[in-house]
Amino acid sequence: MPNISRRAALRLTAGLAAGSALPLTGCGRHDTAAAAGTAEKVDASPATGTLNVWAAQGDADVLGTVVKPFKSANPGLVVKTTLIPNAEYYTKLQAAIAAGKGPDVAQFFPESQAQFLDSSTLRPVPDGLVDPNSFFKSLWDAGVADDVAYTVPWYAYTYALVYRSDLAKKAGVEAPTTWAGMEPFLKALQGAGAGHALGADIGWDIFNGQDVAMYAWQAGGSLVTSAGKWNLNTPQMVDALTYNASFFTSGTADTSGPTFLDAQPYFVSGKTASMITGPWVIGQLDTAAKKSGWTASHVATAPLPAGASGSVSFSAGGTWGVLADSANADAAWKLVRYLAKPATQVAQYKAYSSLPAVISAWDDPAIKGQPLMAAFLAQLKNTRAFPQVSTWQQVATRLGKEMEAVAKGKETAAKAAANIQAYAESVGTGTKR
Amino acid sequence: MTASAVPAAGKATAVPKTAARRASRARRAAVAWLFLAPFALVFLVYTAIPTVAALALSLTDIRGADLRTPFAVDFTGVENYLRLFQDETFVRDILNTALFVAVGVPLTMGIGFTLALALNSGISRLRGVLRTVFFAPVVTNVVAVALIWQYAFHMDGTVNKLLGAVGFAGPNWLDDPNLAMPVVILLGVWRNFGIAMVLFLAGLQAVPRDVYEAAALDGAGRWRQLRYITLPLLLPTTLMVSVLLTVFYLQVFDEPYLLTGGGPLGSTESVALYTYRQFGAGEFGMSSAASFVTLALVTVVSVVQFRLLRSRT
């Protein structure tokens, strides 16, 4: 979750000072006008002028290198990139947008960008700029609100099962394909010498909330109804919470850890033997093991075990949007179009290991030659987008808290599901209370 | 010259004097305002306006999505305040914060005072070194410290290893709702006793030595000197330290945020952490209301402390 610093909070409050005075005179809330969806024409001529680009630190750190060919092809264009710490990114962006001082192009996160999908904030993606079908469907869908697309996918990730292949081989087991097979598999890994079989995420925050949402999908549930109402107090949500808690109650995972920083050292040392995690981990395990080639000989990956409704995961990553206030939208869209090209996304992969959001880019030998990535590709083809409502982050955070209570036996899964629904209804979906 | 001419003449000379005085006063006022202006401007921009804005926000239903249209939010009066007190989480966090204050303040003051007494009475050769050592936690980066504490109180951490060495199986400190709070409070105490110690030490050194010497001549022992001289004369310092620490613990944020994230099961979440989370979730109205509840708490508790202690000074 994008956290905000106290100082940033104060600055934002200060920025809101003037804005907060007028509403007190009794103005009512206005409904946002429906997105027009009118298409801007973006031709093939070189981009000119100045372009301000904001992105979060991390995958965008190599942006300068990746857009070099674009700059060369557009000598009349000046691209000014500003990288902002991940934790403060959305806060700064929100404040800048509110103050009318936002950039031309901004990066977003498909798992938490719903609050920005509005024509007063972002310009609709021009028809024909990119082919929507070339991206993983859920990533594209994450940028669509009221049938209007506002963002273009950039990089992608999802969760899969990463486990110690050496211990699995020793135990004579293969990766489970269903929920029912998960516990025997984990117990077998423990039998082969792992301390705890699953290095479960115990942050009990928005990321855990996302996990349980994923399990609810696997169980056949949906998080919102077709009418757009919260739909969290369901048997499928109860199943999801129970499934997650079973890792702890069965003793295959520990509520004590590993914590975030310990996850990889625990895995490498055998204190844990599996993780439900993202693809970046693959590139980091050799470092954690302090041995080149350790990952190839000790690790395997598999799609997530399927619940009653299959092996569903969530889509996450990065996207790009052009702000409604941009004075150079033409150049902005040209940059976004460049960033969405398969070759650019492969270049981004080579520079930072960001996996492409364009499906065809996965055919590049640089990615196809990575056997441990196959499970992530398979999983990315079976993902869903989180609810496109601005309060999703709040609800997911609460989900994380309720998961903790169930996992520690302080609350039943049914009570937790009811609590989540009540909370979600109290915050609404972000339009009107 | 007529009799009436005297006052008239007097009046004629008084007018320019008054005018000159007024001009001089105006000049002095202008200079004062000139010196005051930078601070006043900073105060206005960074304190006064945000405070008024926060109060205004607390009376509206403004949320993250409304940033695009900040002029179009609804005035909801005290609804946010009512929602706050209906929120079990907020009520729990108020109680947690009260616990921080109730345990943290006396413990910090007690340790600070004891060390100040020790440093003031003997070990004069090591006073400078010890003062630095004890004050070090105050100026140490809290993020680094919290990380170290996290590992120290981890299941396999230093504390449990030490307990194991003497035959005790250490508990899971930071994952047990009953044990996490004492550890978080301990971190707060560890970070703050140095401030209390330095302030008490300054207070102790201001007590005239001859008072002790006179008392000693009258046969008062160490305990009686402490009871009847040191403690009464230190009351103003005690008042200041207690108010400072109370305000700190009422707004405690760093320790629970960095050490436990408010967990496990919300057992260490403070009101400040709640305020922060609400803001992060885009609930600007609720967050502002929570911050004003904190302000009210700080004000009430500080006034009570002033009244109680000032009556004795």
XYZ file of C-alpha atoms in Angstrom:
746
model
C 0.000 0.000 0.000
C 1.302 3.392 -0.763
C 1.940 4.804 2.632
C 2.247 8.499 3.363
C 4.568 10.313 5.683
C 3.255 12.546 8.437
C 4.981 15.498 6.828
C 3.343 14.740 3.508
C 0.023 14.510 5.294
C 0.524 17.938 6.803
C 1.532 19.417 3.485
C -1.524 17.969 1.834
C -3.730 19.315 4.578
C -2.181 22.720 4.054
C -2.818 22.447 0.372
C -6.419 21.676 1.054
C -6.880 24.719 3.244
C -8.352 26.950 0.620
C -10.307 24.149 -0.933
C -11.979 23.292 2.298
C -13.351 26.739 3.038
C -15.848 27.030 0.235
C -17.630 23.728 0.723
C -18.553 24.859 4.194
C -20.761 27.475 2.649
C -23.127 24.695 1.760
C -22.209 23.535 -1.722
C -23.296 19.959 -2.318
C -21.304 17.105 -3.827
C -21.469 17.023 -7.586
C -21.613 13.846 -9.588
C -18.632 13.428 -11.858
C -19.584 13.736 -15.464
C -19.399 10.493 -17.386
C -16.161 9.997 -19.263
C -16.629 11.092 -22.811
C -14.253 8.573 -24.320
C -13.586 10.819 -27.294
C -10.499 9.767 -29.136
C -7.491 11.988 -29.606
C -5.526 11.377 -32.766
C -1.887 10.500 -32.182
C 0.023 10.475 -35.446
C 3.491 9.151 -36.252
C 5.227 12.536 -36.425
C 8.048 13.199 -33.946
C 7.065 14.403 -30.496
C 8.148 17.900 -29.543
C 8.123 20.203 -26.535
C 8.682 19.261 -22.918
C 7.273 16.259 -21.143
C 7.151 15.842 -17.381
C 7.014 12.226 -16.309
C 6.429 11.053 -12.741
C 7.070 7.513 -11.638
C 7.647 5.583 -8.441
C 11.139 4.445 -7.589
C 11.761 0.820 -8.409
C 10.949 -0.399 -11.880
C 11.186 3.173 -13.174
C 14.781 3.575 -11.968
C 16.013 2.479 -15.393
C 13.563 4.628 -17.333
C 16.332 6.947 -18.525
C 18.086 4.057 -20.275
C 14.908 2.523 -21.635
C 13.587 5.735 -23.226
C 16.950 6.718 -24.730
C 16.018 5.416 -28.220
C 12.727 7.325 -27.979
C 14.593 10.520 -27.141
C 16.947 9.966 -30.075
C 14.016 9.491 -32.430
C 12.385 12.660 -31.107
C 15.184 15.243 -30.889
C 12.737 18.101 -30.430
C 11.426 16.607 -27.191
C 12.725 17.112 -23.663
C 11.696 14.378 -21.234
C 11.981 15.320 -17.562
C 11.589 12.289 -15.344
C 10.896 12.617 -11.636
C 11.231 9.525 -9.464
C 9.382 9.594 -6.161
C 9.795 7.128 -3.267
C 7.241 4.396 -3.592
C 5.659 4.999 -0.198
C 4.942 8.657 -0.928
C 4.114 8.343 -4.582
C 0.327 8.436 -4.596
C 0.203 11.102 -1.894
C 2.418 13.425 -3.883
C 0.564 12.673 -7.065
C -2.821 13.305 -5.440
C -1.600 16.572 -3.964
C -0.133 17.675 -7.308
C -3.312 16.819 -9.151
C -5.390 18.702 -6.579
C -3.121 21.706 -6.964
C -3.226 21.483 -10.778
C 0.531 20.950 -10.863
C 0.663 17.339 -11.937
C 2.994 15.935 -14.603
C 2.029 15.136 -18.196
C 2.523 11.411 -17.782
C 2.260 9.495 -14.526
C 2.820 5.920 -13.526
C 0.070 4.069 -11.712
C -0.334 0.661 -10.099
C -3.154 -1.426 -11.571
C -3.968 -2.906 -8.156
C -4.656 0.490 -6.615
C -5.315 3.029 -9.359
C -9.117 3.040 -9.364
C -9.319 6.396 -7.593
C -7.637 8.090 -10.574
C -9.815 6.637 -13.321
C -11.883 9.672 -14.129
C -11.858 12.077 -17.032
C -11.231 14.974 -14.663
C -7.907 13.362 -13.717
C -6.818 11.296 -16.702
C -7.350 11.522 -20.439
C -9.030 8.536 -22.083
C -6.583 6.394 -24.046
C -6.938 7.411 -27.711
C -8.458 4.783 -29.964
C -5.813 2.945 -31.942
C -2.901 4.064 -29.746
C -2.314 0.476 -28.629
C -4.073 -2.838 -29.128
C -5.952 -3.643 -25.905
C -5.842 -7.341 -26.769
C -2.063 -7.384 -26.779
C -1.950 -7.028 -22.969
C -2.917 -9.421 -20.215
C -6.645 -8.855 -20.008
C -6.905 -8.091 -16.292
C -4.131 -5.493 -16.525
C -5.954 -3.674 -19.290
C -9.265 -4.036 -17.450
C -7.752 -2.443 -14.346
C -7.507 0.821 -16.271
C -11.073 0.796 -17.549
C -13.883 2.649 -15.787
C -17.357 3.109 -17.210
C -16.151 1.485 -20.452
C -13.424 4.091 -20.907
C -9.734 3.065 -20.785
C -7.521 5.522 -18.914
C -4.230 3.666 -18.495
C -1.904 1.598 -20.654
C -0.162 -1.385 -19.018
C 3.610 -1.215 -18.668
C 4.901 -4.140 -16.604
C 3.140 -7.046 -14.976
C 3.401 -9.417 -12.108
C 1.257 -11.877 -10.261
C 1.701 -14.453 -7.538
C 2.618 -18.088 -8.014
C 3.898 -20.877 -5.782
C 7.670 -20.797 -5.343
C 9.065 -23.825 -3.510
C 12.226 -25.733 -2.705
C 12.475 -28.336 -5.453
C 15.258 -30.175 -3.648
C 13.107 -30.734 -0.559
C 10.083 -31.663 -2.682
C 12.226 -34.223 -4.521
C 13.517 -35.596 -1.238
C 9.936 -35.917 0.012
C 8.779 -37.405 -3.278
C 6.023 -34.853 -3.831
C 5.086 -32.521 -6.631
C 3.534 -29.100 -6.479
C -0.136 -29.278 -5.492
C -2.729 -28.327 -8.052
C -5.651 -27.929 -5.665
C -6.325 -26.501 -2.214
C -6.829 -30.030 -0.934
C -3.345 -30.969 -2.018
C -1.689 -27.997 -0.354
C -1.531 -29.262 3.232
C -0.133 -32.730 2.401
C 2.454 -31.062 0.161
C 3.489 -28.636 2.889
C 3.622 -31.385 5.523
C 5.813 -33.412 3.177
C 8.218 -30.480 2.796
C 8.403 -30.253 6.577
C 9.038 -33.976 6.719
C 11.960 -33.434 4.353
C 13.572 -31.041 6.787
C 11.949 -27.621 6.399
C 11.257 -25.789 9.665
C 7.918 -24.453 8.500
C 6.810 -25.349 5.001
C 5.211 -22.042 4.043
C 6.847 -18.677 4.590
C 3.498 -16.963 4.908
C 3.123 -13.209 4.714
C 2.316 -12.035 8.229
C 2.110 -8.286 7.690
C -1.693 -8.422 8.099
C -2.018 -5.437 5.832
C -3.318 -4.588 2.379
C -1.093 -7.240 0.796
C -2.648 -9.958 2.938
C -6.026 -8.523 2.005
C -5.114 -8.975 -1.625
C -4.145 -12.587 -0.884
C -7.499 -13.392 0.657
C -9.307 -11.670 -2.215
C -7.381 -13.981 -4.538
C -8.433 -17.020 -2.480
C -12.040 -15.833 -2.575
C -11.875 -15.769 -6.382
C -10.361 -19.245 -6.334
C -13.295 -20.368 -4.217
C -15.726 -18.977 -6.789
C -16.561 -15.716 -5.081
C -16.647 -12.180 -6.367
C -15.790 -9.121 -4.343
C -18.505 -6.873 -5.711
C -21.899 -7.700 -7.174
C -22.810 -6.964 -10.772
C -24.669 -3.954 -9.382
C -21.419 -2.637 -7.935
C -22.175 -3.376 -4.258
C -19.693 -4.966 -1.876
C -20.130 -8.736 -1.759
C -17.747 -9.903 0.938
C -19.918 -11.738 3.448
C -20.153 -14.863 1.330
C -19.455 -18.578 1.822
C -16.574 -18.175 -0.631
C -14.997 -15.465 1.517
C -15.412 -17.721 4.561
C -13.686 -20.498 2.613
C -10.895 -18.106 1.635
C -10.310 -16.982 5.217
C -10.431 -20.564 6.452
C -7.996 -21.705 3.751
C -5.533 -18.991 4.721
C -5.905 -19.749 8.443
C -5.340 -23.472 7.774
C -1.684 -22.790 7.001
C -1.215 -21.588 10.554
C -3.563 -23.949 12.380
C -1.987 -26.965 10.672
C 1.442 -25.817 11.771
C 2.774 -25.531 8.231
C 3.186 -21.764 8.619
C 4.024 -19.657 11.642
C 2.373 -16.432 12.778
C 5.802 -15.398 14.088
C 7.434 -15.124 10.768
C 9.344 -14.823 8.675
C 8.770 -11.099 8.485
C 9.345 -9.244 5.246
C 13.134 -8.940 5.442
C 13.540 -12.523 6.621
C 11.499 -14.162 3.878
C 14.323 -14.957 1.495
C 17.035 -15.873 4.040
C 14.526 -18.235 5.720
C 13.710 -19.823 2.365
C 17.319 -20.247 1.369
C 18.305 -21.713 4.743
C 15.395 -24.161 4.754
C 13.599 -22.575 7.703
C 10.754 -22.280 5.207
C 10.326 -24.211 1.987
C 7.738 -22.334 -0.052
C 6.307 -18.892 -0.678
C 3.268 -17.521 -2.444
C 4.977 -14.579 -4.037
C 5.897 -12.567 -7.111
C 8.455 -13.195 -9.865
C 11.035 -10.725 -8.559
C 11.993 -13.242 -5.891
C 13.500 -15.557 -8.502
C 16.142 -13.011 -9.385
C 17.070 -12.382 -5.762
C 17.533 -15.869 -4.320
C 21.054 -16.404 -5.647
C 22.074 -13.259 -3.793
C 20.358 -14.428 -0.618
C 22.086 -17.817 -0.956
C 25.376 -16.075 -1.799
C 25.857 -18.675 -4.527
C 25.387 -18.246 -8.240
C 23.178 -20.987 -9.704
C 21.637 -21.867 -6.350
C 18.144 -20.939 -7.534
C 18.301 -23.112 -10.644
C 19.207 -26.185 -8.629
C 17.020 -25.618 -5.560
C 13.855 -23.856 -6.674
C 10.776 -24.629 -8.709
C 7.636 -22.648 -9.449
C 4.035 -23.635 -10.077
C 0.711 -21.895 -10.614
C -1.306 -21.425 -7.447
C -3.286 -24.426 -6.196
C -6.841 -24.185 -7.471
C -9.911 -23.762 -5.342
C -13.415 -24.703 -6.420
C -13.244 -22.141 -9.186
C -9.739 -22.704 -10.479
C -6.263 -21.272 -10.061
C -6.976 -17.557 -10.124
C -4.540 -14.863 -9.093
C -4.529 -11.094 -9.258
C -2.869 -8.834 -11.753
C -0.467 -6.184 -10.599
C 2.415 -4.155 -11.970
C 2.626 -0.706 -13.508
C 0.623 1.352 -15.965
C 0.889 4.784 -17.561
C -1.714 7.508 -17.801
C -1.778 10.989 -19.318
C -3.161 13.625 -17.008
C -6.189 15.627 -18.013
C -4.285 18.872 -17.401
C -1.333 17.906 -19.610
C -0.328 20.732 -21.927
C 1.538 18.319 -24.193
C -0.796 15.360 -24.473
C 0.311 14.527 -27.999
C 3.920 13.919 -26.934
C 2.697 12.214 -23.766
C 0.713 9.639 -25.713
C 3.652 9.074 -28.059
C 5.829 8.227 -25.059
C 3.173 5.912 -23.634
C 2.846 4.205 -27.022
C 6.614 3.705 -27.074
C 6.624 2.246 -23.559
C 3.900 -0.220 -24.550
C 5.885 -1.658 -27.479
C 7.036 -5.267 -26.968
C 10.657 -4.321 -27.732
C 10.605 -1.545 -25.107
C 9.103 -3.869 -22.531
C 11.797 -6.462 -23.241
C 14.397 -3.707 -22.813
C 12.772 -2.854 -19.470
C 12.944 -6.554 -18.506
C 16.620 -6.711 -19.382
C 17.335 -3.530 -17.447
C 15.266 -4.202 -14.305
C 13.606 -7.646 -14.655
C 10.176 -6.007 -14.941
C 8.054 -8.612 -16.660
C 6.231 -7.350 -19.766
C 2.554 -6.516 -19.741
C 2.461 -7.218 -23.482
C 1.914 -10.952 -23.910
C 3.976 -11.282 -27.106
C 7.067 -9.884 -25.373
C 7.203 -13.043 -23.265
C 8.292 -14.888 -26.449
C 11.595 -13.056 -26.390
C 14.408 -15.525 -25.664
C 15.533 -13.421 -22.725
C 12.309 -14.328 -20.910
C 11.364 -17.590 -22.569
C 14.723 -19.013 -21.604
C 13.864 -18.642 -17.918
C 12.100 -21.889 -16.923
C 11.057 -20.544 -13.509
C 9.075 -17.769 -15.211
C 6.756 -20.204 -17.009
C 4.479 -20.568 -13.970
C 4.127 -16.798 -13.701
C 3.205 -16.536 -17.392
C 0.626 -19.306 -16.982
C -0.730 -17.572 -13.900
C -0.816 -14.130 -15.546
C -3.151 -15.568 -18.134
C -5.552 -16.419 -15.345
C -5.768 -13.285 -13.277
C -8.413 -10.792 -12.275
C -8.316 -7.111 -11.479
C -9.236 -5.904 -7.997
C -12.484 -3.915 -7.733
C -12.253 -0.635 -9.620
C -13.476 1.438 -6.691
C -11.537 4.057 -4.794
C -12.097 2.460 -1.372
C -10.591 -0.889 -2.356
C -7.330 -0.132 -0.550
C -9.187 0.555 2.681
C -11.243 -2.601 2.358
C -8.199 -4.722 1.483
C -6.361 -3.361 4.520
C -9.297 -4.303 6.726
C -9.333 -7.734 5.112
C -5.725 -8.116 6.203
C -6.637 -7.256 9.809
C -9.532 -9.708 9.848
C -7.289 -12.419 8.397
C -4.989 -11.995 11.354
C -7.835 -12.488 13.830
C -8.941 -15.678 12.056
C -5.416 -17.027 11.645
C -4.757 -16.532 15.366
C -8.039 -18.122 16.363
C -9.476 -14.925 17.831
C -12.415 -14.827 15.465
C -14.349 -17.241 13.272
C -14.096 -16.905 9.520
C -17.847 -16.250 9.349
C -17.624 -13.390 11.859
C -14.619 -11.938 10.005
C -16.499 -12.047 6.691
C -19.454 -10.268 8.316
C -17.105 -7.654 9.808
C -15.477 -7.008 6.452
C -18.820 -6.589 4.743
C -20.029 -4.189 7.447
C -16.828 -2.176 7.182
C -16.897 -2.114 3.391
C -20.506 -0.927 3.416
C -19.605 1.819 5.876
C -16.906 3.213 3.595
C -18.921 2.557 0.445
C -17.306 2.369 -2.942
C -15.947 5.899 -2.945
C -18.604 7.657 -4.920
C -21.248 8.543 -2.361
C -21.640 7.390 1.180
C -1.399 86.863 29.350
C -4.805 85.774 30.468
C -5.405 82.916 32.771
C -6.938 80.986 29.971
C -3.898 81.499 27.837
C -1.774 79.213 30.013
C -3.555 75.979 29.349
C -3.915 77.009 25.718
C -0.179 77.488 25.475
C 0.367 74.264 27.357
C -1.932 72.459 24.953
C -0.131 73.952 21.995
C 3.181 72.463 23.166
C 1.619 69.101 24.207
C 0.267 68.272 20.733
C 3.596 67.901 18.979
C 4.998 65.917 21.930
C 2.130 63.410 21.729
C 2.441 63.199 17.981
C 6.149 62.547 18.274
C 5.537 59.914 20.892
C 2.938 58.300 18.694
C 5.265 58.359 15.696
C 8.020 56.825 17.747
C 5.653 54.135 19.022
C 4.500 53.417 15.481
C 8.098 53.164 14.335
C 8.870 50.725 17.114
C 5.757 48.734 16.278
C 6.763 48.643 12.625
C 10.207 47.361 13.544
C 8.644 44.777 15.826
C 6.315 43.615 13.055
C 9.227 43.523 10.645
C 11.111 41.187 12.943
C 7.974 39.201 13.657
C 6.851 38.939 10.042
C 9.002 35.977 8.950
C 7.913 33.883 11.907
C 4.312 35.078 11.611
C 4.308 34.113 7.959
C 5.754 30.678 8.643
C 3.330 30.223 11.533
C 0.423 31.289 9.366
C 1.303 29.053 6.437
C 2.472 25.978 8.325
C 0.440 26.073 11.525
C -2.545 28.410 11.568
C -3.952 27.755 8.100
C -3.436 23.966 8.230
C -5.047 23.866 11.671
C -8.079 25.795 10.489
C -8.146 23.692 7.327
C -7.974 20.476 9.343
C -10.838 21.683 11.525
C -12.822 22.491 8.393
C -11.997 19.123 6.860
C -13.119 17.345 10.020
C -16.576 18.787 9.461
C -16.910 17.527 5.897
C -17.111 14.180 4.162
C -13.974 14.829 2.086
C -12.172 11.695 0.926
C -9.318 10.852 -1.407
C -11.462 10.824 -4.522
C -12.661 14.355 -3.714
C -9.194 15.804 -4.273
C -10.179 16.399 -7.860
C -13.154 18.465 -6.772
C -12.333 19.784 -3.298
C -15.008 22.472 -3.514
C -17.766 19.954 -3.945
C -17.739 18.075 -0.644
C -20.604 18.059 1.828
C -20.612 19.796 5.178
C -21.490 17.022 7.623
C -21.024 18.781 10.962
C -19.967 16.517 13.800
C -20.758 13.319 11.905
C -17.092 12.345 11.644
C -16.687 12.771 15.405
C -19.743 10.605 16.043
C -18.437 7.970 13.626
C -15.119 8.022 15.430
C -16.596 7.156 18.769
C -18.773 4.475 17.213
C -15.671 2.919 15.705
C -14.479 0.103 17.972
C -10.986 0.491 16.574
C -10.769 4.141 17.581
C -12.082 3.450 21.071
C -9.536 0.632 21.441
C -6.793 2.970 20.211
C -7.785 5.625 22.763
C -7.486 3.019 25.504
C -4.124 1.880 24.110
C -2.930 5.485 24.102
C -4.135 5.947 27.681
C -2.052 2.909 28.609
C 0.990 4.418 26.906
C 0.528 7.547 29.039
C -0.355 5.772 32.283
C 2.672 3.471 32.188
C 5.097 5.386 29.997
C 5.060 8.761 31.766
C 5.736 7.602 35.356
C 8.265 5.010 34.212
C 10.178 7.498 32.065
C 10.108 10.114 34.821
C 11.118 7.596 37.472
C 14.122 6.338 35.534
C 15.084 9.848 34.428
C 14.856 11.192 37.986
C 16.781 8.301 39.527
C 19.614 8.673 37.022
C 19.654 12.446 37.470
C 19.962 11.979 41.235
C 22.795 9.520 40.766
C 24.636 11.782 38.349
C 24.083 14.807 40.573
C 25.289 13.260 43.787
C 28.310 11.119 43.057
C 30.349 9.666 40.206
C 31.225 13.206 39.195
C 34.216 12.070 37.192
C 32.057 9.987 34.886
C 29.151 12.425 34.811
C 29.845 13.734 31.304
C 30.330 10.291 29.810
C 27.284 8.791 31.499
C 25.105 11.762 30.599
C 26.072 11.250 26.960
C 25.493 7.517 27.163
C 22.058 7.919 28.739
C 21.090 10.701 26.345
C 22.182 8.747 23.277
C 18.810 7.011 22.742
C 17.147 10.426 22.404
C 19.270 11.374 19.431
C 19.581 7.933 17.860
C 17.656 7.303 14.656
C 14.427 5.659 15.750
C 14.088 3.623 12.556
C 17.425 1.931 13.130
C 16.627 1.435 16.795
C 13.215 -0.062 16.069
C 14.772 -2.495 13.620
C 17.277 -3.583 16.233
C 14.540 -3.969 18.821
C 12.483 -5.959 16.350
C 15.313 -8.451 15.991
C 16.095 -8.410 19.704
C 12.511 -9.331 20.604
C 12.062 -11.718 17.697
C 11.226 -15.328 18.573
C 14.865 -16.273 17.869
C 16.183 -12.869 18.961
C 18.757 -11.788 21.486
C 16.333 -11.450 24.384
C 15.062 -14.994 24.017
C 18.581 -16.292 23.520
C 19.590 -14.666 26.805
C 16.526 -16.101 28.518
C 17.341 -19.476 27.001
C 20.863 -19.273 28.394
C 19.447 -19.105 31.924
C 16.921 -21.843 31.311
C 13.784 -19.947 30.329
C 11.903 -20.464 27.105
C 11.278 -16.954 25.825
C 7.817 -15.993 24.620
C 6.901 -14.600 21.227
C 7.090 -11.000 22.390
C 5.903 -9.064 19.368
C 3.256 -11.553 18.284
C 1.517 -11.798 21.649
C -1.122 -9.094 22.239
C -0.319 -9.105 25.968
C 3.439 -8.768 25.563
C 3.761 -6.509 22.533
C 2.499 -3.425 24.381
C 5.062 -3.666 27.218
C 7.847 -3.954 24.623
C 6.555 -0.929 22.693
C 6.228 1.095 25.910
C 9.720 0.022 26.900
C 11.067 1.365 23.612
C 9.271 4.673 24.305
C 10.721 4.806 27.803
C 14.191 3.934 26.537
C 13.997 6.682 23.943
C 12.784 9.339 26.367
C 14.298 8.797 29.797
C 17.362 10.728 28.601
C 15.297 13.900 28.133
C 13.751 13.515 31.574
C 17.196 12.852 33.057
C 18.768 15.965 31.530
C 15.891 18.192 32.630
C 15.889 16.789 36.155
C 19.659 17.140 36.300
C 19.368 20.807 35.332
C 16.699 21.259 38.011
C 18.819 19.521 40.635
C 21.851 21.624 39.863
C 19.781 24.768 40.340
C 18.940 23.829 43.929
C 21.286 25.874 46.184
C 23.836 23.721 47.977
C 23.548 25.762 51.166
C 19.975 24.575 51.669
C 21.280 21.002 51.863
C 24.135 22.057 54.081
C 21.750 23.819 56.457
C 19.483 20.796 56.506
C 22.446 18.523 57.139
C 23.518 20.704 60.063
C 20.002 20.353 61.438
C 20.416 16.605 61.260
C 18.404 15.792 58.136
C 19.539 12.593 56.456
C 19.626 11.879 52.728
C 16.059 10.637 52.597
C 14.657 13.639 54.505
C 16.669 16.004 52.264
C 15.164 14.327 49.222
C 11.650 14.357 50.693
C 11.638 17.908 52.061
C 14.096 19.803 49.876
C 14.744 18.154 46.529
C 11.235 17.082 45.626
C 9.467 20.342 46.561
C 12.088 22.486 44.851
C 11.928 20.310 41.748
C 8.169 20.645 41.345
C 8.372 23.179 38.483
C 10.751 20.851 36.624
C 8.517 17.884 37.426
C 5.551 19.767 36.014
C 7.389 20.574 32.821
C 8.727 17.033 32.362
C 5.367 15.437 33.059
C 3.550 17.704 30.596
C 6.218 17.152 27.938
C 6.115 13.388 28.319
C 2.332 13.246 28.498
C 2.051 15.177 25.264
C 4.635 12.874 23.717
C 2.894 9.667 24.796
C -0.537 10.978 23.788
C 0.861 11.431 20.294
C 2.992 8.294 20.283
C 3.485 7.104 16.725
C 7.038 6.046 15.861
C 7.353 3.225 18.367
C 4.183 1.258 17.540
C 4.437 2.066 13.841
C 8.007 0.869 13.491
C 8.060 -1.962 15.991
C 4.719 -3.693 15.576
C 2.779 -1.722 12.979
C 0.038 -1.422 15.601
C -0.342 -5.191 15.945
C -0.718 -7.910 16.893
C -4.487 -7.677 16.574
C -4.314 -3.911 17.006
C -3.046 -4.248 20.587
C -0.408 -1.515 20.188
C -2.201 0.823 17.819
C -2.287 4.413 19.078
C -4.602 7.286 18.202
C -1.830 8.885 16.135
C -1.427 5.674 14.183
C -5.185 5.550 13.645
C -5.100 9.136 12.365
C -2.270 8.274 10.015
C -4.044 5.202 8.688
C -7.268 7.113 8.097
C -5.381 9.742 6.129
C -3.533 7.103 4.124
C -6.864 5.491 3.322
C -8.111 8.791 1.922
C -10.514 9.403 4.829
C -9.372 12.999 5.287
C -12.459 14.020 7.245
C -12.139 11.191 9.743
C -8.398 11.667 10.001
C -8.792 15.368 10.759
C -11.476 14.632 13.336
C -9.186 12.093 15.025
C -6.384 14.650 15.140
C -8.681 17.144 16.843
C -9.717 14.537 19.385
C -5.998 14.083 20.119
C -5.611 17.839 20.434
C -8.525 17.955 22.860
C -7.013 15.121 24.901
C -3.622 16.826 25.041
C -5.215 20.108 26.084
C -7.397 18.611 28.806
C -4.653 16.442 30.283
C -2.106 19.276 30.190
C -4.475 21.719 31.884
C -5.273 19.186 34.604
C -1.574 18.529 35.147
C -0.818 22.244 35.365
C -3.632 22.774 37.849
C -2.663 19.818 40.027
C 1.031 20.535 40.143
C 0.941 24.325 40.124
C -1.257 24.332 43.195
C 1.656 22.709 45.035
C 4.375 25.004 43.761
